[in-house]
Amino acid sequence: MSDENDDGHDLTRRDALKAGGVAAAGIGLGGTSTKLGSLNADATAAQLSEDTVPTACWIGKMDCSATAHKVGDRVVKFEGNPEEPRTGGGLCPKGQAQISQIYDPYRVKAPLKRTNEKGQHGEWEEISWDQAMAEIGDDLKAKLEDDPRRVVFQVGRKKSPQWQEDAWVTGASNKYGSMEKYGHGATCSDSGYRGQELTFGTHGVSETDFENCEMMIAWGHNITRGGGAHHCALSWPRQISQARNDQGMRVVSVDPQRRSAGSYADEWLPIEPGTDLAFWSAFNHVLVREGYIDEEYLTRSTNAPCLVATEGDGEGEILRAADAEDPAESWKWPRGELVWDEAAGEPVPHEEADDPALTGSVTVDGVEAKPAFQLYTEHIEEYTPEWAEAIVNRKDLDDTPGITAEDIERIAIEWGETAQIGATVEIDGEELPYRPVGVHGYHVAQEEQGVMATIAQYHASMLVGAVDAVGSTRVRKAKYDGPKDYRADFRDLAYNPEKITPEPDGPSLGGSMFHPIDSGGYTQTPVSLNNPDKYNLPYGPEEMAFVVQMANPVMSGPNTQSQIEAYSKLDTVIVVDPFMSETADVGADYVLPAATADKLQGPTGGWDGYRDISHIRFPAMEPMWNSLPDAEIFIQMAAAVDAEEEYLADINDELGIDGTDYAFDPVDDQDLFEEPHTFLEEGLDRWAKSKGKSLEWFREGNVIVNEWEVGDGNRYAYTWGDREEWGEYNPYAVKHDFYSETLLKMGERVEELMAQEGYDESDFPYLQDYNAFPTWREPTMWQSPDEYEFSMISAHQIEQKQSRTANNKLLNEITPRSHIRMNASDAEDLGIEDGDEVVVESHNAQTGETYQIEGLAMVMEGMKPGVIDVPAHHGTWKDPTSEALDEGPNVNSAFPNGPGYIALDNGHSFHVMTKVTKKGGDS
């Protein structure tokens, strides 16, 4: 199907502006009305006095400490807090630009209720907060009482989640039963998170110890303008620059686009999108062949030496002693997994072995078996650099500069040498392993084989022992001082396969045969809601309610038309947002106006790899118009569904005050719901006092700074020890899964159920990816006809922050246009010049559907031939001012969703095959 306009649906943004302009004339939506009246003629100097308010950046991911400068009751400027240790007291352009959204006259000014049918631009009436909460409460309570699976909470870029998706969802679930809760990670980086959780049991995506690293591979990462899972626009480039200056860190960029690498990268390897698994497989082939193997790490801290059956009914399973622990329950360090002990000359439990073998072949009780590492060497043998060369380029090297077999070989050997296997270094009096090689990846994980590609790049670090060692790849939130059970749920399903069934609990399909590993519903929701019978949903959309907080899936999720269709079908949609997003415009029944930076919020903070801070976002000014802080909205919603007691009980836990003198009494303190602002202030004061501080201490501009010391579970996650301490090899006491028996067993159950339902890999291509080791296959998109010759990717711009900044006037001035970026040789072949109008048509290889976007070409040398890039964040709903600044298009309308473009974890692939043509007429 070919769409009829640039935005991928029949409703245009300009139609929305017309509708919004009419609506704004009489209700609390947009328009020019303002809370800021002019000062009286007799205003005194005191009314114009200057003041500062300690606050936190509302836009970026690090919640940087900031200062709001005020004149009278008006904020005139945001600046960084000089006491902020992570940024050096600075504030990036995003943080400074947040002032634009406080005063934006097109904010939603009061609660709104739809008066027309969904699926079209909204018509609204302004209602009171009391009416909104009464009607919403009655609706949600009825659904929760009937079956809590009828209610879904969808959150986007959250801030201080304790008060909403934590306490509200948990509290309501504790009263009525578990409702579904989805994040936005399926369109962000969660395929990388799942790969890390499966491998290490920890939560995050690969980062680097920059203070000690000597070689870093920037995998699909904008070196100077990106940032990792925990970095923003200031701390990340500063750490990169310091590493380059202080220890001469060498940087290799593996990316289809050179972007802003400049002097920050020593080498650029322009890789074909979607082929990262092939690159890392060949990279690891070289490491194994050349013997760059840290045997001590692999034998002590991973399951690489564990014996795996190579025959019989249990083929692929790890052999275990008769009295072995239940693998579903012993997620940290499972006892009883057998290894071949060279010293004893027999199989023994891993924790008892003196000299576990990594290679060889043995027979145990009549069953032939090999160490997992031996199986890996056999598996990786075919993935040579010569094999990978054609894949990672997709075009003949005679036609396009690309990555050669020699490049892969050379970089892998340099990696192995730089790792300095066996070296140690003393830090703060501790002798620690030194492996100064790291990988940094994030959004790159969102590809069809993203989970597998992530695991493959982790194998590169594991082979040389560069996992949480000094200078190496980091695989955990280092401030955690104990084990986290992010792998436990997966193991529970793998070793109790009867828990995986054809019947999901909700549209994300998590835990079911479709997606036992689940990254949230952002991508999957429209697919399953539009096909409830195919996916065996317990309820169709007409029976369900969605609460959508600070998310805009209609435009920030893939395939706009399917998103509109799905959200329009839902019985009830409640959107909590400062602005009338597209999701609210076409799908909401109620829109509740959240404040922006003009809100009390917290506790909040973040980390940069070496320290973290905790503080409070004090409102730069009182919430504008009739908006409220998100926390106050959900305090009221808890009361609306009669879950006050449960909310209070859980907010104690979320604030870390449970069991202390500062905890709320779930029964006696219920009157606090009558004054949400007082409740919020008191809760933050109780949290502050539990830290030995007070709300006033934070109001004076102070922040809690925690420098991560070596040891005690903070920096550098393992120390060497005797055999008895192997379970304490790192402070998490977690055995790393070099061999993923979890994925293998999960896949066996999924394949069995899919066959019963009549499905196979032609229906769900990701069924091929449930393997113990990452296994290459061609991306589904390569099945598109040859005329679709360009791979399209979508880069994230550091100047923007998802839909949170889509209509920020100041940031739209910095990045006013979303170009179609393409290589100069490709443009010449097509007769396209820089600035020409072009049409991009994408193709869904599974369904044959096509989608179109239009934009202006940006011709550049720093793009791999055969690849185009259209940055995200553009083409979304705008008011008239920001509309004039934004040239679009919205690239998400050209990305398919559904099988073939969703990974096994239901993470979305932002890769698709396209063709590019010059638009008719003069440019």
Coordinates of N, CA and C in Angstrom, one line a residue, residues 422-527:
G422 N 46.2 -10.8 31.3 CA 47.0 -11.1 32.4 C 47.6 -10.0 33.2
A423 N 47.4 -8.8 32.6 CA 48.0 -7.6 33.3 C 47.1 -7.2 34.5
T424 N 47.7 -6.5 35.5 CA 47.0 -6.0 36.6 C 47.5 -4.5 36.8
V425 N 46.7 -3.8 37.6 CA 47.1 -2.4 38.0 C 46.5 -2.2 39.4
E426 N 47.2 -1.3 40.1 CA 46.8 -1.0 41.4 C 46.0 0.3 41.4
I427 N 44.8 0.3 42.0 CA 44.0 1.5 42.1 C 43.5 1.6 43.5
D428 N 43.7 2.7 44.2 CA 43.3 2.9 45.6 C 43.7 1.7 46.5
G429 N 44.9 1.2 46.2 CA 45.4 0.1 47.1 C 44.9 -1.3 46.7
E430 N 44.1 -1.4 45.7 CA 43.6 -2.7 45.2 C 44.3 -3.1 44.0
E431 N 44.8 -4.3 43.9 CA 45.3 -4.9 42.7 C 44.2 -5.5 41.8
L432 N 44.0 -4.9 40.6 CA 42.9 -5.3 39.8 C 43.3 -5.7 38.4
P433 N 42.5 -6.5 37.8 CA 42.8 -6.9 36.4 C 42.7 -5.6 35.5
Y434 N 43.7 -5.5 34.6 CA 43.7 -4.4 33.7 C 43.5 -4.9 32.2
R435 N 42.4 -4.5 31.6 CA 42.1 -4.8 30.2 C 41.6 -3.6 29.5
P436 N 42.5 -2.7 29.1 CA 42.1 -1.4 28.6 C 41.5 -1.3 27.2
V437 N 40.5 -2.2 26.9 CA 39.8 -2.2 25.7 C 38.3 -2.1 26.0
G438 N 37.5 -1.3 25.3 CA 36.1 -1.2 25.6 C 35.3 -1.0 24.3
V439 N 34.0 -1.3 24.4 CA 33.0 -1.1 23.3 C 31.9 -0.2 23.9
H440 N 31.5 0.7 23.0 CA 30.4 1.6 23.4 C 29.4 1.5 22.3
G441 N 28.2 1.0 22.7 CA 27.1 1.0 21.7 C 25.8 1.3 22.5
Y442 N 24.7 1.6 21.7 CA 23.5 2.0 22.4 C 22.3 1.8 21.4
H443 N 21.9 2.8 20.7 CA 20.8 2.7 19.8 C 21.0 1.7 18.7
V444 N 22.3 1.4 18.4 CA 22.6 0.5 17.3 C 22.0 -0.9 17.6
A445 N 21.7 -1.2 18.8 CA 21.1 -2.5 19.1 C 19.7 -2.7 18.5
Q446 N 19.1 -1.6 18.1 CA 17.7 -1.7 17.5 C 17.8 -2.1 16.0
E447 N 18.1 -3.3 15.8 CA 18.1 -3.9 14.5 C 17.5 -5.3 14.6
E448 N 17.2 -6.0 13.5 CA 16.5 -7.2 13.5 C 17.1 -8.3 14.4
Q449 N 18.4 -8.4 14.3 CA 19.2 -9.3 15.2 C 19.9 -8.6 16.3
G450 N 19.2 -7.6 16.8 CA 19.9 -6.7 17.8 C 20.3 -7.4 19.1
V451 N 19.5 -8.3 19.6 CA 19.9 -9.1 20.8 C 21.2 -9.9 20.5
M452 N 21.2 -10.6 19.3 CA 22.3 -11.5 19.0 C 23.5 -10.6 18.7
A453 N 23.4 -9.5 18.0 CA 24.5 -8.7 17.7 C 25.2 -8.1 19.0
T454 N 24.3 -7.8 20.0 CA 24.8 -7.3 21.3 C 25.6 -8.4 22.0
I455 N 25.1 -9.6 22.0 CA 25.8 -10.7 22.7 C 27.1 -11.0 22.0
A456 N 27.1 -10.9 20.6 CA 28.4 -11.1 19.9 C 29.4 -10.1 20.2
Q457 N 29.0 -8.8 20.4 CA 30.0 -7.8 20.7 C 30.5 -8.0 22.2
Y458 N 29.6 -8.5 23.1 CA 30.1 -8.8 24.4 C 31.0 -10.0 24.4
H459 N 30.9 -10.9 23.5 CA 31.8 -12.0 23.4 C 33.2 -11.5 23.1
A460 N 33.3 -10.4 22.3 CA 34.6 -9.9 22.0 C 35.3 -9.4 23.3
S461 N 34.5 -8.8 24.2 CA 35.1 -8.4 25.5 C 35.4 -9.6 26.4
M462 N 34.5 -10.6 26.4 CA 34.6 -11.7 27.3 C 35.9 -12.5 26.9
L463 N 36.1 -12.7 25.6 CA 37.2 -13.5 25.2 C 38.5 -13.0 25.8
V464 N 38.7 -11.7 25.9 CA 40.0 -11.2 26.4 C 39.8 -10.7 27.9
G465 N 38.7 -11.1 28.5 CA 38.6 -10.7 29.9 C 38.3 -9.3 30.2
A466 N 37.8 -8.5 29.2 CA 37.6 -7.1 29.4 C 36.2 -6.8 29.7
V467 N 35.8 -7.3 30.9 CA 34.4 -7.1 31.4 C 34.5 -6.6 32.8
D468 N 34.2 -5.3 33.0 CA 34.3 -4.6 34.3 C 35.7 -4.7 34.9
A469 N 36.7 -4.9 34.1 CA 38.0 -4.7 34.5 C 38.4 -3.3 34.3
V470 N 39.6 -2.9 34.9 CA 40.0 -1.5 34.7 C 40.2 -1.2 33.2
G471 N 39.6 -0.2 32.7 CA 39.8 0.3 31.3 C 38.9 -0.4 30.3
S472 N 38.0 -1.3 30.8 CA 37.3 -2.2 29.9 C 35.8 -1.8 29.7
T473 N 35.1 -2.7 29.0 CA 33.7 -2.5 28.8 C 33.0 -2.7 30.1
R474 N 32.0 -1.8 30.4 CA 31.2 -1.9 31.6 C 29.9 -2.5 31.3
V475 N 29.4 -3.4 32.1 CA 28.2 -4.0 31.8 C 27.2 -3.9 33.0
R476 N 27.3 -2.9 33.8 CA 26.3 -2.8 34.9 C 26.2 -1.4 35.3
K477 N 25.2 -1.0 36.0 CA 25.1 0.3 36.7 C 26.0 0.2 37.9
A478 N 27.1 0.8 37.8 CA 28.2 0.5 38.8 C 27.8 0.9 40.2
K479 N 26.8 1.8 40.4 CA 26.5 2.2 41.8 C 25.8 1.0 42.5
Y480 N 25.3 0.0 41.8 CA 24.7 -1.1 42.5 C 25.7 -1.9 43.3
D481 N 25.4 -2.2 44.5 CA 26.4 -2.9 45.4 C 26.0 -4.4 45.6
G482 N 25.1 -4.9 44.8 CA 24.8 -6.3 45.0 C 24.2 -6.9 43.8
P483 N 23.9 -8.2 43.8 CA 23.3 -8.8 42.6 C 22.0 -8.2 42.2
K484 N 21.7 -8.2 40.9 CA 20.4 -7.8 40.4 C 19.9 -9.0 39.6
D485 N 18.6 -9.2 39.6 CA 18.0 -10.4 39.1 C 17.4 -10.2 37.7
Y486 N 18.1 -9.5 36.8 CA 17.6 -9.2 35.5 C 17.5 -10.4 34.6
R487 N 18.3 -11.5 35.0 CA 18.2 -12.7 34.2 C 17.3 -13.7 34.7
A488 N 16.8 -13.5 35.9 CA 16.1 -14.5 36.6 C 14.8 -14.9 35.9
D489 N 14.0 -13.9 35.4 CA 12.8 -14.2 34.8 C 12.9 -15.0 33.5
F490 N 14.0 -14.7 32.8 CA 14.3 -15.5 31.6 C 14.6 -16.9 31.9
R491 N 15.4 -17.2 32.9 CA 15.7 -18.5 33.3 C 14.5 -19.3 33.8
D492 N 13.6 -18.5 34.5 CA 12.4 -19.2 35.0 C 11.6 -19.7 33.8
L493 N 11.5 -19.0 32.8 CA 10.7 -19.5 31.6 C 11.4 -20.6 30.9
A494 N 12.8 -20.5 30.8 CA 13.5 -21.5 30.0 C 13.5 -22.8 30.7
Y495 N 13.6 -22.8 32.1 CA 13.6 -24.1 32.8 C 12.3 -24.6 33.3
N496 N 11.3 -23.7 33.1 CA 9.9 -24.1 33.4 C 9.1 -23.8 32.1
P497 N 9.3 -24.5 31.0 CA 8.8 -24.1 29.7 C 7.2 -24.1 29.7
E498 N 6.6 -24.8 30.6 CA 5.1 -24.8 30.6 C 4.6 -23.4 30.9
K499 N 5.4 -22.5 31.4 CA 5.0 -21.1 31.7 C 4.9 -20.3 30.5
I500 N 5.5 -20.7 29.4 CA 5.4 -20.1 28.1 C 4.2 -20.7 27.4
T501 N 3.2 -19.9 27.1 CA 2.0 -20.3 26.5 C 1.6 -19.5 25.3
P502 N 0.6 -20.0 24.5 CA 0.2 -19.2 23.3 C -0.7 -18.0 23.7
E503 N -1.0 -17.9 25.0 CA -1.9 -16.8 25.4 C -1.2 -15.7 26.2
P504 N -0.9 -14.6 25.6 CA -0.3 -13.4 26.3 C -1.3 -12.7 27.2
D505 N -0.7 -12.0 28.1 CA -1.6 -11.2 29.0 C -1.9 -9.9 28.5
G506 N -1.2 -9.4 27.4 CA -1.5 -8.1 26.9 C -0.9 -7.9 25.6
P507 N -1.0 -6.7 25.0 CA -0.6 -6.5 23.6 C 0.9 -6.5 23.4
S508 N 1.7 -6.4 24.4 CA 3.2 -6.5 24.2 C 3.6 -8.0 24.0
L509 N 2.7 -8.9 24.3 CA 2.9 -10.3 24.2 C 4.0 -10.9 25.0
G510 N 4.5 -10.1 26.0 CA 5.5 -10.6 26.9 C 5.2 -11.9 27.6
G511 N 6.2 -12.8 27.7 CA 6.0 -14.0 28.4 C 5.3 -15.1 27.6
S512 N 4.7 -14.7 26.5 CA 4.0 -15.7 25.6 C 5.0 -16.3 24.6
M513 N 4.4 -17.2 23.8 CA 5.3 -17.9 22.8 C 5.7 -16.9 21.7
F514 N 5.0 -15.7 21.6 CA 5.4 -14.7 20.6 C 6.7 -14.0 21.1
H515 N 6.7 -13.6 22.3 CA 7.8 -12.8 22.9 C 8.0 -13.1 24.3
P516 N 8.6 -14.3 24.7 CA 8.8 -14.6 26.1 C 9.8 -13.6 26.7
I517 N 10.7 -13.1 25.9 CA 11.5 -11.9 26.3 C 10.9 -10.7 25.7
D518 N 10.6 -9.7 26.6 CA 9.8 -8.6 26.2 C 10.4 -7.3 26.5
S519 N 10.5 -6.4 25.5 CA 11.0 -5.1 25.7 C 10.0 -4.0 25.7
G520 N 8.7 -4.3 26.0 CA 7.7 -3.3 26.1 C 6.9 -3.3 24.8
G521 N 5.8 -2.5 24.9 CA 4.8 -2.6 23.8 C 4.9 -1.5 22.8
Y522 N 5.9 -0.7 22.8 CA 5.9 0.5 21.9 C 5.8 0.1 20.4
T523 N 6.5 -1.0 20.1 CA 6.5 -1.5 18.7 C 5.4 -2.5 18.5
Q524 N 5.3 -3.4 19.4 CA 4.4 -4.5 19.2 C 2.9 -4.2 19.4
T525 N 2.6 -3.2 20.3 CA 1.2 -2.8 20.6 C 0.3 -2.6 19.3
P526 N 0.7 -1.8 18.4 CA -0.2 -1.6 17.2 C -0.3 -2.9 16.4
V527 N 0.7 -3.7 16.3 CA 0.6 -4.9 15.6 C -0.4 -5.8 16.1

